Short mmCIF file of C-alpha atoms and ligand atoms in Angstrom, two decimals:
data_model
loop_
_atom_site.label_atom_id
_atom_site.label_comp_id
_atom_site.label_asym_id
_atom_site.label_seq_id
_atom_site.Cartn_x
_atom_site.Cartn_y
_atom_site.Cartn_z
CA UNK P 1 24.85 157.47 21.97
CA UNK P 2 21.90 158.08 24.24
CA UNK P 3 20.53 154.82 24.26
CA UNK P 4 24.00 152.88 24.88
CA UNK P 5 24.24 155.72 27.36
CA UNK P 6 21.21 154.33 28.97
CA UNK P 7 22.47 150.96 29.51
CA UNK P 8 25.14 151.20 31.11
CA UNK P 9 24.96 154.22 33.60
CA UNK P 10 22.27 151.22 34.88
CA UNK P 11 24.73 149.57 37.25
CA UNK P 12 25.14 153.18 39.16
CA UNK P 13 21.40 153.25 39.61
CA UNK P 14 21.35 150.05 40.24
CA UNK P 15 23.95 150.07 43.46
CA UNK P 16 21.68 153.76 43.88
CA UNK P 17 18.69 151.43 44.82
CA UNK P 18 20.39 149.98 47.23
CA UNK P 19 21.53 152.55 49.27
CA UNK P 20 18.83 153.55 51.34
CA UNK P 21 19.63 152.76 54.78
CA UNK P 22 20.23 155.57 56.68
CA UNK P 23 22.95 155.57 58.92
CA UNK P 24 24.66 158.84 61.39
CA UNK P 25 26.88 160.47 58.67
CA UNK P 26 30.72 160.65 60.57
CA UNK P 27 33.36 162.60 59.93
CA UNK P 28 35.69 162.04 57.78
CA UNK P 29 32.78 161.47 54.81
CA UNK P 30 32.31 157.90 53.28
CA UNK P 31 31.73 157.19 50.15
CA UNK P 32 30.73 153.86 49.87
CA UNK P 33 27.17 154.83 49.23
CA UNK P 34 24.87 157.39 47.51
CA UNK P 35 23.93 160.18 49.33
CA UNK P 36 19.72 161.06 49.20
CA UNK P 37 19.10 164.65 49.10
CA UNK P 38 18.75 165.31 52.72
CA UNK P 39 22.06 162.69 53.47
CA UNK P 40 23.95 165.49 51.20
CA UNK P 41 22.06 168.08 53.47
CA UNK P 42 23.20 166.62 56.88
CA UNK P 43 27.07 165.75 55.25
CA UNK P 44 27.66 169.48 55.31
CA UNK P 45 25.91 169.74 58.55
CA UNK P 46 28.72 167.38 59.42
CA UNK P 47 31.57 169.18 58.02
CA UNK P 48 30.63 172.10 59.18
CA UNK P 49 29.80 171.40 63.31
CA UNK P 50 33.51 169.24 62.85
CA UNK P 51 34.85 171.79 61.51
CA UNK P 52 33.02 175.90 63.24
CA UNK P 53 36.07 177.90 62.18
CA UNK P 54 36.74 177.19 59.03
CA UNK P 55 34.05 176.73 56.51
CA UNK P 56 30.70 178.70 56.38
CA UNK P 57 27.20 176.44 56.13
CA UNK P 58 24.84 178.53 53.93
CA UNK P 59 20.79 178.50 52.16
CA UNK P 60 21.61 179.89 48.55
CA UNK P 61 18.31 179.59 47.84
CA UNK P 62 15.23 177.89 47.47
CA UNK P 63 13.90 174.91 44.68
CA UNK P 64 10.33 175.01 43.03
CA UNK P 65 9.23 172.42 45.66
CA UNK P 66 11.14 174.67 48.17
CA UNK P 67 13.97 172.13 49.16
CA UNK P 68 16.79 174.59 50.49
CA UNK P 69 19.82 174.62 48.39
CA UNK P 70 22.92 174.68 50.56
CA UNK P 71 26.44 176.26 50.70
CA UNK P 72 29.68 174.99 52.21
CA UNK P 73 32.15 177.76 52.48
CA UNK P 74 36.08 176.69 53.38
CA UNK P 75 38.46 179.25 54.70
CA UNK P 76 40.31 179.93 56.78
CA UNK P 77 39.80 183.29 58.01
CA UNK P 78 43.65 183.46 60.26
CA UNK P 79 44.63 183.86 56.71
CA UNK P 80 42.04 186.51 55.54
CA UNK P 81 38.33 187.14 54.65
CA UNK P 82 37.16 184.60 52.23
CA UNK P 83 36.14 187.46 49.96
CA UNK P 84 39.56 189.07 49.79
CA UNK P 85 40.53 185.82 48.42
CA UNK P 86 40.82 184.21 45.02
CA UNK P 87 37.45 181.97 44.49
CA UNK P 88 37.08 178.42 43.69
CA UNK P 89 33.30 177.99 43.19
CA UNK P 90 31.93 173.45 42.59
CA UNK P 91 29.04 172.46 41.75
CA UNK P 92 27.48 169.62 40.61
CA UNK P 93 24.39 168.03 40.73
CA UNK P 94 22.31 171.02 38.36
CA UNK P 95 20.79 167.48 36.49
CA UNK P 96 18.84 165.97 39.08
CA UNK P 97 20.38 162.41 37.49
CA UNK P 98 23.36 163.10 37.57
CA UNK P 99 23.94 162.29 41.50
CA UNK P 100 27.22 161.64 41.15
CA UNK P 101 28.45 165.07 40.73
CA UNK P 102 27.22 165.77 44.11
CA UNK P 103 29.30 163.07 45.73
CA UNK P 104 32.61 164.50 43.97
CA UNK P 105 31.84 168.30 45.85
CA UNK P 106 30.92 166.06 49.22
CA UNK P 107 34.60 164.62 48.39
CA UNK P 108 36.05 168.22 47.70
CA UNK P 109 34.87 169.32 51.47
CA UNK P 110 35.77 166.56 53.07
CA UNK P 111 39.55 166.56 51.34
CA UNK P 112 40.34 170.04 51.92
CA UNK P 113 38.74 170.10 55.71
CA UNK P 114 40.60 166.36 56.44
CA UNK P 115 44.05 166.59 55.51
CA UNK P 116 44.33 170.59 55.85
CA UNK P 117 47.52 170.46 58.17
CA UNK P 118 48.81 166.96 56.68
CA UNK P 119 48.59 167.56 53.20
CA UNK P 120 51.41 169.86 52.12
CA UNK P 121 49.27 170.74 49.00
CA UNK P 122 45.88 170.91 50.15
CA UNK P 123 47.15 173.54 53.39
CA UNK P 124 48.08 175.72 51.04
CA UNK P 125 44.79 175.96 49.25
CA UNK P 126 43.12 176.33 51.79
CA UNK P 127 45.11 179.00 53.56
CA UNK P 128 45.13 181.05 50.26
CA UNK P 129 41.71 180.13 48.60
CA UNK P 130 38.48 180.42 49.24
CA UNK P 131 36.29 177.35 48.86
CA UNK P 132 32.59 177.37 47.75
CA UNK P 133 31.24 174.18 47.41
CA UNK P 134 27.55 173.91 46.27
CA UNK P 135 27.08 169.75 46.30
CA UNK P 136 22.87 170.03 44.47
CA UNK P 137 21.92 172.89 42.31
CA UNK P 138 18.94 170.73 41.38
CA UNK P 139 17.78 170.33 45.30
CA UNK P 140 14.42 168.71 43.90
CA UNK P 141 15.98 166.60 40.70
CA UNK P 142 17.86 164.78 43.60
CA UNK P 143 14.65 164.71 45.65
CA UNK P 144 13.16 162.17 43.14
CA UNK P 145 15.96 160.47 41.95
CA UNK P 146 15.63 158.89 44.75
CA UNK P 147 12.56 158.69 46.16
CA UNK P 148 10.65 157.48 42.65
CA UNK P 149 11.56 155.25 40.30
CA UNK P 150 13.81 156.93 37.73
CA UNK P 151 15.70 155.75 34.17
CA UNK P 152 18.98 157.01 34.12
CA UNK P 153 18.04 160.08 32.60
CA UNK P 154 14.40 160.85 34.71
CA UNK P 155 14.02 163.61 37.44
CA UNK P 156 17.18 165.86 35.86
CA UNK P 157 14.30 168.12 35.03
CA UNK P 158 14.18 171.83 36.64
CA UNK P 159 10.71 171.11 38.45
CA UNK P 160 7.99 173.30 36.39
CA UNK P 161 5.60 171.43 34.75
CA UNK P 162 5.54 171.41 31.25
CA UNK P 163 2.85 170.59 28.46
CA UNK P 164 5.40 168.27 26.32
CA UNK P 165 2.10 166.70 23.70
CA UNK P 166 0.38 170.14 23.62
CA UNK P 167 -2.96 168.16 24.99
CA UNK P 168 -3.89 171.40 28.03
CA UNK P 169 -2.54 168.76 30.04
CA UNK P 170 0.69 169.00 33.00
CA UNK P 171 2.59 166.24 33.31
CA UNK P 172 -0.23 164.14 33.19
CA UNK P 173 2.27 160.53 31.53
CA UNK P 174 5.33 159.75 32.71
CA UNK P 175 6.77 156.36 32.66
CA UNK P 176 5.25 153.73 35.05
CA UNK P 177 6.75 151.12 37.46
CA UNK P 178 4.77 148.39 36.44
CA UNK P 179 6.57 145.76 38.15
CA UNK P 180 6.95 147.98 41.65
CA UNK P 181 11.18 147.29 41.31
CA UNK P 182 11.97 150.82 42.16
CA UNK P 183 13.16 150.97 37.93
CA UNK P 184 11.54 152.05 35.07
CA UNK P 185 13.46 149.76 32.48
CA UNK P 186 12.58 148.96 28.35
CA UNK P 187 9.41 147.37 27.01
CA UNK P 188 9.58 144.98 24.19
CA UNK P 189 6.86 142.91 22.13
CA UNK P 190 6.84 139.66 20.13
CA UNK P 191 7.20 141.54 16.52
CA UNK P 192 7.94 139.53 13.18
CA UNK P 193 9.09 141.99 11.13
CA UNK P 194 10.27 143.82 14.50
CA UNK P 195 14.01 144.51 14.32
CA UNK P 196 15.66 142.90 17.17
CA UNK P 197 16.39 139.99 17.61
CA UNK P 198 18.17 137.83 20.81
CA UNK P 199 22.06 137.68 21.11
CA UNK P 200 22.82 133.77 19.72
CA UNK P 201 25.51 133.50 21.51
CA UNK P 202 23.72 135.30 24.97
CA UNK P 203 20.03 136.00 24.97
CA UNK P 204 19.93 138.03 27.35
CA UNK P 205 20.96 140.43 24.45
CA UNK P 206 19.31 142.18 21.50
CA UNK P 207 20.44 142.88 18.48
CA UNK P 208 19.05 144.65 15.70
CA UNK P 209 18.49 142.93 12.74
CA UNK P 210 20.28 143.35 9.19
CA UNK P 211 18.24 145.91 6.65
CA UNK P 212 15.16 143.17 4.74
CA UNK P 213 15.99 140.19 7.67
CA UNK P 214 13.17 139.64 9.89
CA UNK P 215 13.38 140.52 13.70
CA UNK P 216 11.92 138.96 16.81
CA UNK P 217 10.97 141.73 18.71
CA UNK P 218 10.32 145.49 18.79
CA UNK P 219 11.44 148.15 21.46
CA UNK P 220 8.84 150.00 22.85
CA UNK P 221 10.71 152.71 25.22
CA UNK P 222 10.63 153.61 28.51
CA UNK P 223 7.82 150.48 30.80
CA UNK P 224 4.49 152.26 31.79
CA UNK P 225 1.00 152.81 30.53
CA UNK P 226 -0.93 155.36 28.78
CA UNK P 227 -2.22 157.75 32.24
CA UNK P 228 -4.76 160.24 30.25
CA UNK P 229 -5.74 157.48 27.57
CA UNK P 230 -4.56 159.03 24.78
CA UNK P 231 -3.12 156.24 22.46
CA UNK P 232 0.49 156.98 23.32
CA UNK P 233 3.02 156.27 26.07
CA UNK P 234 4.68 158.33 28.60
CA UNK P 235 4.70 161.15 26.51
CA UNK P 236 4.76 163.80 29.17
CA UNK P 237 6.58 163.23 32.25
CA UNK P 238 7.72 165.78 34.85
CA UNK P 239 9.29 168.65 33.01
CA UNK P 240 11.12 169.14 30.69
CA UNK P 241 13.00 172.20 31.32
CA UNK P 242 16.42 171.83 31.11
CA UNK P 243 18.32 173.44 33.96
CA UNK P 244 21.63 174.18 31.82
CA UNK P 245 19.68 175.84 29.26
CA UNK P 246 17.76 178.50 31.66
CA UNK P 247 20.68 181.22 32.19
CA UNK P 248 21.31 184.05 30.89
CA UNK P 249 24.75 184.30 28.69
CA UNK P 250 24.29 182.97 25.30
CA UNK P 251 20.21 182.06 26.05
CA UNK P 252 18.06 181.07 23.07
CA UNK P 253 14.59 179.84 22.64
CA UNK P 254 13.47 176.58 22.34
CA UNK P 255 12.68 176.37 19.20
CA UNK P 256 16.45 176.78 18.71
CA UNK P 257 17.27 175.13 22.07
CA UNK P 258 15.16 172.78 23.52
CA UNK P 259 14.62 172.17 27.13
CA UNK P 260 15.13 176.07 27.05
CA UNK P 261 12.41 177.44 29.26
CA UNK P 262 9.49 180.71 28.94
CA UNK P 263 13.15 183.27 29.86
CA UNK P 264 15.97 182.87 31.10
CA UNK P 265 16.16 181.79 34.78
CA UNK P 266 12.93 180.83 34.99
CA UNK P 267 13.85 178.44 37.66
CA UNK P 268 13.95 180.02 41.08
CA UNK P 269 17.36 177.63 42.03
CA UNK P 270 18.60 178.34 39.23
CA UNK P 271 18.31 182.36 40.18
CA UNK P 272 19.55 181.70 43.15
CA UNK P 273 22.52 180.25 42.28
CA UNK P 274 23.45 182.55 39.82
CA UNK P 275 23.30 185.31 42.40
CA UNK P 276 25.54 183.48 44.69
CA UNK P 277 27.89 183.50 42.54
CA UNK P 278 27.33 186.60 41.73
CA UNK P 279 27.94 187.85 44.79
CA UNK P 280 31.19 187.13 44.70
CA UNK P 281 33.04 188.86 42.85
CA UNK P 282 36.38 187.26 44.30
CA UNK P 283 35.71 184.07 42.63
CA UNK P 284 38.19 183.13 39.20
CA UNK P 285 37.56 179.76 38.87
CA UNK P 286 34.77 177.26 38.87
CA UNK P 287 34.25 173.49 38.43
CA UNK P 288 30.45 172.33 37.54
CA UNK P 289 30.24 168.52 37.97
CA UNK P 290 27.71 166.75 34.97
CA UNK P 291 27.82 162.73 33.90
CA UNK P 292 29.16 161.72 31.42
CA UNK P 293 32.44 161.13 28.92
CA UNK P 294 35.08 161.74 30.62
CA UNK P 295 36.18 165.40 30.36
CA UNK P 296 36.88 168.13 31.18
CA UNK P 297 34.95 170.94 28.79
CA UNK P 298 35.76 175.02 28.67
CA UNK P 299 33.81 177.70 26.92
CA UNK P 300 32.68 178.31 24.36
CA UNK P 301 29.93 176.36 23.68
CA UNK P 302 29.12 177.78 19.99
CA UNK P 303 30.87 178.93 16.81
CA UNK P 304 30.01 182.62 17.04
CA UNK P 305 31.53 183.30 19.88
CA UNK P 306 35.46 184.10 19.67
CA UNK P 307 36.98 184.48 23.38
CA UNK P 308 40.48 186.11 23.21
CA UNK P 309 43.38 184.21 23.62
CA UNK P 310 45.32 185.38 26.40
CA UNK P 311 41.89 183.53 28.08
CA UNK P 312 42.40 180.35 26.19
CA UNK P 313 45.65 179.45 27.14
CA UNK P 314 45.05 180.26 30.55
CA UNK P 315 42.30 177.87 30.20
CA UNK P 316 44.57 175.30 28.59
CA UNK P 317 47.33 175.64 31.56
CA UNK P 318 44.33 174.38 34.01
CA UNK P 319 42.65 172.35 31.67
CA UNK P 320 45.94 170.30 31.03
CA UNK P 321 46.72 169.87 34.32
CA UNK P 322 43.37 168.58 34.90
CA UNK P 323 43.72 165.57 32.55
CA UNK P 324 47.09 165.20 33.99
CA UNK P 325 45.38 164.10 37.27
CA UNK P 326 42.69 162.42 36.00
CA UNK P 327 44.11 159.93 33.38
CA UNK P 328 41.69 158.90 30.15
CA UNK P 329 40.04 162.22 30.55
CA UNK P 330 39.76 164.67 27.84
CA UNK P 331 40.55 168.21 27.96
CA UNK P 332 38.29 170.55 24.98
CA UNK P 333 36.33 173.17 23.62
CA UNK P 334 31.72 172.53 24.78
CA UNK P 335 31.61 173.23 20.51
CA UNK P 336 33.41 170.27 19.99
CA UNK P 337 30.66 168.06 21.31
CA UNK P 338 27.41 170.49 20.36
CA UNK P 339 25.94 174.22 19.98
CA UNK P 340 24.60 175.01 23.48
CA UNK P 341 22.75 177.86 24.73
CA UNK P 342 22.03 179.25 28.21
CA UNK P 343 24.53 176.98 29.78
CA UNK P 344 26.24 177.80 33.50
CA UNK P 345 29.37 177.89 32.09
CA UNK P 346 28.91 180.77 29.50
CA UNK P 347 26.92 182.57 32.79
CA UNK P 348 30.01 182.26 34.63
CA UNK P 349 32.80 183.55 32.24
CA UNK P 350 30.46 185.67 30.01
CA UNK P 351 29.21 187.56 32.96
CA UNK P 352 30.97 187.01 36.09
CA UNK P 353 34.60 186.56 34.23
CA UNK P 354 35.78 183.38 36.14
CA UNK P 355 37.67 180.73 34.43
CA UNK P 356 34.39 178.37 34.01
CA UNK P 357 35.24 174.18 33.20
CA UNK P 358 32.81 171.66 32.94
CA UNK P 359 33.65 168.01 34.30
CA UNK P 360 31.83 165.32 32.64
CA UNK P 361 32.66 162.26 35.43
CA UNK P 362 32.05 158.68 34.03
CA UNK P 363 33.31 156.72 30.91
CA UNK P 364 31.64 154.02 29.55
CA UNK P 365 34.33 152.91 27.94
CA UNK P 366 35.95 151.74 31.87
CA UNK P 367 33.05 149.60 31.78
CA UNK P 368 34.11 146.64 30.09
CA UNK P 369 36.07 143.25 31.10
CA UNK P 370 38.67 143.45 28.83
CA UNK P 371 42.03 142.96 29.78
CA UNK P 372 43.51 145.28 28.66
CA UNK P 373 41.38 148.75 29.85
CA UNK P 374 44.02 150.84 28.39
CA UNK P 375 43.01 151.63 25.13
CA UNK P 376 38.96 152.63 24.32
CA UNK P 377 36.74 150.54 22.72
CA UNK P 378 36.29 151.35 19.33
CA UNK P 379 33.28 153.49 18.88
CA UNK P 380 31.31 154.00 15.03
CA UNK P 381 28.60 156.35 14.53
CA UNK P 382 26.35 153.18 14.33
CA UNK P 383 27.01 151.84 17.81
CA UNK P 384 25.27 154.33 19.54
CA UNK P 385 22.15 152.79 18.32
CA UNK P 386 20.74 149.76 20.84
CA UNK P 387 22.04 146.56 19.55
CA UNK P 388 24.03 147.75 17.21
CA UNK P 389 26.99 146.64 18.21
CA UNK P 390 27.15 143.02 19.60
CA UNK P 391 30.38 142.92 20.89
CA UNK P 392 29.94 145.90 22.92
CA UNK P 393 26.77 144.69 24.81
CA UNK P 394 28.58 141.50 25.26
CA UNK P 395 31.38 143.05 26.88
CA UNK P 396 29.05 145.13 29.34
CA UNK P 397 27.10 142.03 30.29
CA UNK P 398 30.28 140.53 31.29
CA UNK P 399 31.17 143.84 32.85
CA UNK P 400 27.43 143.35 34.19
CA UNK P 401 28.27 139.37 35.32
CA UNK P 402 31.56 139.85 36.89
CA UNK P 403 32.52 143.51 38.36
CA UNK P 404 28.78 144.80 38.61
CA UNK P 405 27.51 141.45 40.63
CA UNK P 406 24.32 140.82 38.04
CA UNK P 407 22.96 144.23 39.12
CA UNK P 408 23.05 145.71 35.40
CA UNK P 409 20.53 143.39 34.03
CA UNK P 410 17.22 142.71 34.51
CA UNK P 411 15.77 139.04 33.22
CA UNK P 412 12.51 140.11 30.94
CA UNK P 413 8.72 139.56 32.67
CA UNK P 414 5.27 139.42 31.03
CA UNK P 415 3.18 142.06 31.67
CA UNK P 416 -0.20 141.95 29.70
CA UNK P 417 -0.88 145.40 29.15
CA UNK P 418 -3.93 147.27 28.81
CA UNK P 419 -2.60 149.32 25.44
CA UNK P 420 -1.82 146.16 24.26
CA UNK P 421 -5.20 144.45 24.97
CA UNK P 422 -4.73 140.64 24.46
CA UNK P 423 -1.00 141.22 23.41
CA UNK P 424 1.63 139.43 25.36
CA UNK P 425 4.09 142.21 25.93
CA UNK P 426 7.71 141.39 27.72
CA UNK P 427 8.73 143.90 30.33
CA UNK P 428 12.60 143.30 31.06
CA UNK P 429 15.74 146.17 32.05
CA UNK P 430 18.21 147.03 29.54
CA1 CA I 1 0.73 167.49 28.83
CA1 CA I 2 10.21 148.59 36.86
CA1 CA I 3 -0.99 162.98 27.00
CA1 CA I 4 -0.71 159.09 27.35
ZN1 ZN I 5 24.72 167.01 32.78
#
């Protein structure tokens, strides 16, 4: 499934690359482009300035690289102190690459403030509850995702250097933007024994050859050279310490949970965010936004954990209402996907008594050019492997051509790769 995600998520990232033109941020906020790290902060300051009576802007803490993590409280002081009201906590972008989540949080803040007094339900929600909004948890990740050439999954980590290949060097060989276009794309090499060939219907698409048949290409992974001359490509990029495997509840070391650090809360920013939530015991419900899948997930994320049926019943009320307002999304427990340890929703529920949800934004199935979009494309186990489902790839290419105006695909380029001396290596975006 990951490979296919890499393909489709490029739509968003192509748009990101074009969103760097700076303009004055005005209220109401506009959502016609993504905000980089500085602009998210400017947007929060602009909301705070426009609604001084209703908002409070605080620095929750600082990241590994010293960036500020901001939270905006929305509360109508005329109806009481924030701490005396049931609190709603909303955050996003704990994974640095999952930038849409930050925009969702800004949208939430913008909607509550601009529709207050105009929309009855919003007015009630603002008068009755305190809202704590933290759009970007992984501030270093968001910063680097915009500032550096990226893949759909780069800059996801907490920015603590880690020696992924145990060679004594830290983060020494990340992918490189060989053609300088701002994106880290895929490399392929001509190979009569390769697993891939071009699609006869659309030469832009690579399809997997049947077992035993000859192909045309081998895929070499992400764009990059061997920066440390150890014979391996791109083997030690930034991190990787997963900010959503760093929380204390049900934390497991790296041999159980990949992405875990040396101890819980080893990320200074994560620790600060956890303390911010812990210090607000009035928070009763929390939503943390991620990419992707179109899901509302509740605890637990590990089947060894039993939850009181009355708590599940409370979760179900919220979860079932959540899917009503997000057509196509599903609601279920995290453990139905795969077990995870040391994630934030477990910390919030089991340690802080908060009904915590994960909102997985964005659905690949919606990136189609089919006339009927009510039924998602049939997907098999195999379909996750690149080139395994040519029909889906063709569908995505139509989507690229007609809806994304070609921004999802880049023509293959020729590149003389130093590691493949004298071999012609072709670099392209998929
Ligand atoms: Ca290394
Ligand atoms: Ca590139
Ligand atoms: Ca190395
Ligand atoms: Ca290397
Ligand atoms: Zn995530």
